[in-house]
Amino acid sequence: MLIESKLPEVGTTIFTIMSKLALDHHAINLSQGFPGFNSPKELLELVTTHMRLGNNQYAPMSGVPVLRQRIAEKVQSETGISYNEEEEITVVSGATEAIFAAITATIRSGDEVIVLEPAYDLYVPAIQLCGGIPVFVSLNMPDFSVNWEKLKSAVTKKTRMIMVNTPHNPGGYVWTQEDIDNLASLIESTNILVVSDEVYEHITFDGRPHLSLMTHPVLRERTFVCCSFGKTFHVTGWKVGYCLAPRKLTEEFRKVHQFVTFSTPTPFQYALADYIQDPSTYQSLPKFYQQKRDLFCEGLETTDFTFTPAQGSFFQLVSYKHLSNESDLILAKRLTTGHGVACIPISVFFQDKTDHKILRFCFAKNDSELFEGLNRLIKNPIF
Ligand code: PMP
Ligand code: GLN
């Protein structure tokens, strides 16, 4: 039987490839972005408690009411912005589902969707499955800020959506108030919607605040803000996230969500509802990760790589452009198999696989693992 692929160019994701290579070669895995340490014990115990209490059947489609209410309280206290828990907040199985559902609910064949590159791997396939046309706009190098002139000139009558990611994976760039104002004025008089991927919302450094797109009134009314508890509480395997969007957009969003997963695992939702009542659980995150970023960067100083410390996210980029012409994919594989340290080549985040000679390392690991990874990079000459 002939199967005509709907995604002919898509293979296995780089995260799966590099994690497997790391495992096969006993390498320190600084490739795929997931914490190398366990989630807080109290949160784990809450899950067990809720399982024992019998909270094990389907959760309501939009999420358990107490979690939606606590999300609304959290958002209100952090940003001053209100979202109605009945009509504007949906609990989903990870930000992946949120982004997929937002795109599927709104993008039709022929719609143009602007993707700022480098971009997280899920955006483009999701757009293409809807018949949408991704329009690529490259971010400024080397800081991954937005090139507003380029973005403006990419907007056409067919533009239906702009994909935003702040703090940015892999670049670490954190949107400023000026970025938010620029986006709002660019789309104010259009029908353009926004997906704002804010999964690293609690991981910003050097006192830099995360500014959510919801804080601008123009953007509040046309944005799907997609968040993930996975990054915030070191539980990426639970796949619990949420989407904040105005009522009309949420209505459409839930039409897709209810047929993709219907609902998200119940005991996790109750446990998170209890846990997020204490804001110190996520407010301590910038300090926690900044120590790791600084430790990692200090070690990198003794290598020949060049880098600028990340503004946010748990990824650090390094450049080797001045050292070698080797492709980033080959180098990432060579570091994994030869030096015992796995990383991600960032060319995979570009549609045309542009090779800027930059590697991404995940520093969400125990200090001992980071030290060992650094040692391996320092001990044996790379080039
Ligand atoms: N967006 C970005 C930028 C990510 O890095 C990730 C995963 N790490 C996701 C979305 C997916 O989040 P989740 O695991 O909650 O589906
Ligand atoms: N978001 C993670 C990263 O950027 C990967 C998640 C996944 O493997 N899908 O490394």
PDB file of N, CA, C and O in Angstrom, residues 40-71:
ATOM      1  N   PRO A  40      10.410  18.184  43.560  1.00  0.00           N
ATOM      2  CA  PRO A  40      10.340  18.284  45.020  1.00  0.00           C
ATOM      3  C   PRO A  40       9.520  17.139  45.620  1.00  0.00           C
ATOM      4  O   PRO A  40       8.464  16.774  45.087  1.00  0.00           O
ATOM      5  N   LYS A  41      10.025  16.592  46.738  1.00  0.00           N
ATOM      6  CA  LYS A  41       9.417  15.427  47.391  1.00  0.00           C
ATOM      7  C   LYS A  41       7.955  15.693  47.750  1.00  0.00           C
ATOM      8  O   LYS A  41       7.087  14.834  47.586  1.00  0.00           O
ATOM      9  N   GLU A  42       7.719  16.899  48.220  1.00  0.00           N
ATOM     10  CA  GLU A  42       6.362  17.243  48.658  1.00  0.00           C
ATOM     11  C   GLU A  42       5.363  17.104  47.492  1.00  0.00           C
ATOM     12  O   GLU A  42       4.248  16.613  47.665  1.00  0.00           O
ATOM     13  N   LEU A  43       5.810  17.516  46.309  1.00  0.00           N
ATOM     14  CA  LEU A  43       4.932  17.424  45.138  1.00  0.00           C
ATOM     15  C   LEU A  43       4.677  15.951  44.778  1.00  0.00           C
ATOM     16  O   LEU A  43       3.548  15.564  44.464  1.00  0.00           O
ATOM     17  N   LEU A  44       5.728  15.144  44.870  1.00  0.00           N
ATOM     18  CA  LEU A  44       5.574  13.714  44.569  1.00  0.00           C
ATOM     19  C   LEU A  44       4.588  13.078  45.542  1.00  0.00           C
ATOM     20  O   LEU A  44       3.725  12.276  45.158  1.00  0.00           O
ATOM     21  N   GLU A  45       4.712  13.470  46.815  1.00  0.00           N
ATOM     22  CA  GLU A  45       3.810  12.891  47.825  1.00  0.00           C
ATOM     23  C   GLU A  45       2.358  13.310  47.601  1.00  0.00           C
ATOM     24  O   GLU A  45       1.433  12.545  47.842  1.00  0.00           O
ATOM     25  N   LEU A  46       2.185  14.524  47.107  1.00  0.00           N
ATOM     26  CA  LEU A  46       0.813  14.988  46.830  1.00  0.00           C
ATOM     27  C   LEU A  46       0.151  14.129  45.747  1.00  0.00           C
ATOM     28  O   LEU A  46      -1.047  13.859  45.801  1.00  0.00           O
ATOM     29  N   VAL A  47       0.947  13.709  44.759  1.00  0.00           N
ATOM     30  CA  VAL A  47       0.376  12.849  43.699  1.00  0.00           C
ATOM     31  C   VAL A  47      -0.106  11.538  44.308  1.00  0.00           C
ATOM     32  O   VAL A  47      -1.234  11.095  44.056  1.00  0.00           O
ATOM     33  N   THR A  48       0.749  10.944  45.153  1.00  0.00           N
ATOM     34  CA  THR A  48       0.371   9.678  45.801  1.00  0.00           C
ATOM     35  C   THR A  48      -0.884   9.876  46.640  1.00  0.00           C
ATOM     36  O   THR A  48      -1.815   9.058  46.591  1.00  0.00           O
ATOM     37  N   THR A  49      -0.915  10.964  47.392  1.00  0.00           N
ATOM     38  CA  THR A  49      -2.083  11.242  48.227  1.00  0.00           C
ATOM     39  C   THR A  49      -3.338  11.282  47.372  1.00  0.00           C
ATOM     40  O   THR A  49      -4.350  10.658  47.688  1.00  0.00           O
ATOM     41  N   HIS A  50      -3.278  12.003  46.266  1.00  0.00           N
ATOM     42  CA  HIS A  50      -4.489  12.137  45.434  1.00  0.00           C
ATOM     43  C   HIS A  50      -4.854  10.826  44.744  1.00  0.00           C
ATOM     44  O   HIS A  50      -6.037  10.535  44.559  1.00  0.00           O
ATOM     45  N   MET A  51      -3.861  10.021  44.423  1.00  0.00           N
ATOM     46  CA  MET A  51      -4.177   8.700  43.849  1.00  0.00           C
ATOM     47  C   MET A  51      -4.913   7.863  44.900  1.00  0.00           C
ATOM     48  O   MET A  51      -5.912   7.212  44.617  1.00  0.00           O
ATOM     49  N   ARG A  52      -4.391   7.916  46.145  1.00  0.00           N
ATOM     50  CA  ARG A  52      -5.015   7.116  47.229  1.00  0.00           C
ATOM     51  C   ARG A  52      -6.407   7.631  47.555  1.00  0.00           C
ATOM     52  O   ARG A  52      -7.289   6.871  47.941  1.00  0.00           O
ATOM     53  N   LEU A  53      -6.600   8.936  47.393  1.00  0.00           N
ATOM     54  CA  LEU A  53      -7.922   9.515  47.673  1.00  0.00           C
ATOM     55  C   LEU A  53      -8.950   9.109  46.616  1.00  0.00           C
ATOM     56  O   LEU A  53     -10.134   9.355  46.759  1.00  0.00           O
ATOM     57  N   GLY A  54      -8.448   8.522  45.533  1.00  0.00           N
ATOM     58  CA  GLY A  54      -9.371   8.040  44.507  1.00  0.00           C
ATOM     59  C   GLY A  54      -9.551   9.008  43.338  1.00  0.00           C
ATOM     60  O   GLY A  54     -10.474   8.854  42.535  1.00  0.00           O
ATOM     61  N   ASN A  55      -8.642   9.994  43.237  1.00  0.00           N
ATOM     62  CA  ASN A  55      -8.745  10.933  42.113  1.00  0.00           C
ATOM     63  C   ASN A  55      -8.057  10.343  40.887  1.00  0.00           C
ATOM     64  O   ASN A  55      -7.015  10.829  40.424  1.00  0.00           O
ATOM     65  N   ASN A  56      -8.635   9.293  40.364  1.00  0.00           N
ATOM     66  CA  ASN A  56      -7.981   8.535  39.291  1.00  0.00           C
ATOM     67  C   ASN A  56      -8.815   8.368  38.026  1.00  0.00           C
ATOM     68  O   ASN A  56      -8.409   7.655  37.113  1.00  0.00           O
ATOM     69  N   GLN A  57      -9.971   8.981  37.989  1.00  0.00           N
ATOM     70  CA  GLN A  57     -10.792   8.856  36.774  1.00  0.00           C
ATOM     71  C   GLN A  57     -10.592  10.094  35.900  1.00  0.00           C
ATOM     72  O   GLN A  57      -9.892  11.029  36.278  1.00  0.00           O
ATOM     73  N   TYR A  58     -11.235  10.097  34.745  1.00  0.00           N
ATOM     74  CA  TYR A  58     -11.090  11.245  33.824  1.00  0.00           C
ATOM     75  C   TYR A  58     -11.288  12.566  34.563  1.00  0.00           C
ATOM     76  O   TYR A  58     -12.261  12.725  35.316  1.00  0.00           O
ATOM     77  N   ALA A  59     -10.395  13.481  34.302  1.00  0.00           N
ATOM     78  CA  ALA A  59     -10.600  14.840  34.811  1.00  0.00           C
ATOM     79  C   ALA A  59     -11.592  15.537  33.876  1.00  0.00           C
ATOM     80  O   ALA A  59     -11.766  15.112  32.728  1.00  0.00           O
ATOM     81  N   PRO A  60     -12.235  16.620  34.328  1.00  0.00           N
ATOM     82  CA  PRO A  60     -13.062  17.383  33.394  1.00  0.00           C
ATOM     83  C   PRO A  60     -12.217  17.797  32.181  1.00  0.00           C
ATOM     84  O   PRO A  60     -11.011  18.033  32.322  1.00  0.00           O
ATOM     85  N   MET A  61     -12.870  17.896  31.050  1.00  0.00           N
ATOM     86  CA  MET A  61     -12.159  18.181  29.797  1.00  0.00           C
ATOM     87  C   MET A  61     -11.262  19.424  29.899  1.00  0.00           C
ATOM     88  O   MET A  61     -10.133  19.440  29.424  1.00  0.00           O
ATOM     89  N   SER A  62     -11.732  20.464  30.544  1.00  0.00           N
ATOM     90  CA  SER A  62     -10.957  21.714  30.588  1.00  0.00           C
ATOM     91  C   SER A  62      -9.955  21.752  31.740  1.00  0.00           C
ATOM     92  O   SER A  62      -9.190  22.706  31.870  1.00  0.00           O
ATOM     93  N   GLY A  63      -9.960  20.729  32.586  1.00  0.00           N
ATOM     94  CA  GLY A  63      -9.042  20.702  33.730  1.00  0.00           C
ATOM     95  C   GLY A  63      -9.834  20.695  35.028  1.00  0.00           C
ATOM     96  O   GLY A  63     -10.982  21.155  35.060  1.00  0.00           O
ATOM     97  N   VAL A  64      -9.227  20.186  36.125  1.00  0.00           N
ATOM     98  CA  VAL A  64      -9.984  20.145  37.375  1.00  0.00           C
ATOM     99  C   VAL A  64     -10.188  21.598  37.848  1.00  0.00           C
ATOM    100  O   VAL A  64      -9.273  22.415  37.759  1.00  0.00           O
ATOM    101  N   PRO A  65     -11.406  21.927  38.327  1.00  0.00           N
ATOM    102  CA  PRO A  65     -11.713  23.317  38.642  1.00  0.00           C
ATOM    103  C   PRO A  65     -10.722  23.961  39.615  1.00  0.00           C
ATOM    104  O   PRO A  65     -10.317  25.108  39.426  1.00  0.00           O
ATOM    105  N   VAL A  66     -10.282  23.189  40.633  1.00  0.00           N
ATOM    106  CA  VAL A  66      -9.394  23.806  41.620  1.00  0.00           C
ATOM    107  C   VAL A  66      -8.054  24.201  40.991  1.00  0.00           C
ATOM    108  O   VAL A  66      -7.475  25.241  41.329  1.00  0.00           O
ATOM    109  N   LEU A  67      -7.571  23.425  40.030  1.00  0.00           N
ATOM    110  CA  LEU A  67      -6.306  23.797  39.380  1.00  0.00           C
ATOM    111  C   LEU A  67      -6.504  25.038  38.507  1.00  0.00           C
ATOM    112  O   LEU A  67      -5.695  25.960  38.523  1.00  0.00           O
ATOM    113  N   ARG A  68      -7.607  25.056  37.767  1.00  0.00           N
ATOM    114  CA  ARG A  68      -7.844  26.248  36.928  1.00  0.00           C
ATOM    115  C   ARG A  68      -7.955  27.505  37.792  1.00  0.00           C
ATOM    116  O   ARG A  68      -7.445  28.568  37.449  1.00  0.00           O
ATOM    117  N   GLN A  69      -8.610  27.344  38.937  1.00  0.00           N
ATOM    118  CA  GLN A  69      -8.756  28.495  39.828  1.00  0.00           C
ATOM    119  C   GLN A  69      -7.394  28.950  40.371  1.00  0.00           C
ATOM    120  O   GLN A  69      -7.082  30.139  40.405  1.00  0.00           O
ATOM    121  N   ARG A  70      -6.553  28.000  40.737  1.00  0.00           N
ATOM    122  CA  ARG A  70      -5.233  28.356  41.289  1.00  0.00           C
ATOM    123  C   ARG A  70      -4.332  28.947  40.200  1.00  0.00           C
ATOM    124  O   ARG A  70      -3.507  29.811  40.479  1.00  0.00           O
ATOM    125  N   ILE A  71      -4.494  28.479  38.973  1.00  0.00           N
ATOM    126  CA  ILE A  71      -3.725  29.085  37.864  1.00  0.00           C
ATOM    127  C   ILE A  71      -4.166  30.539  37.710  1.00  0.00           C
ATOM    128  O   ILE A  71      -3.341  31.448  37.585  1.00  0.00           O
TER     129      ILE A  71
END
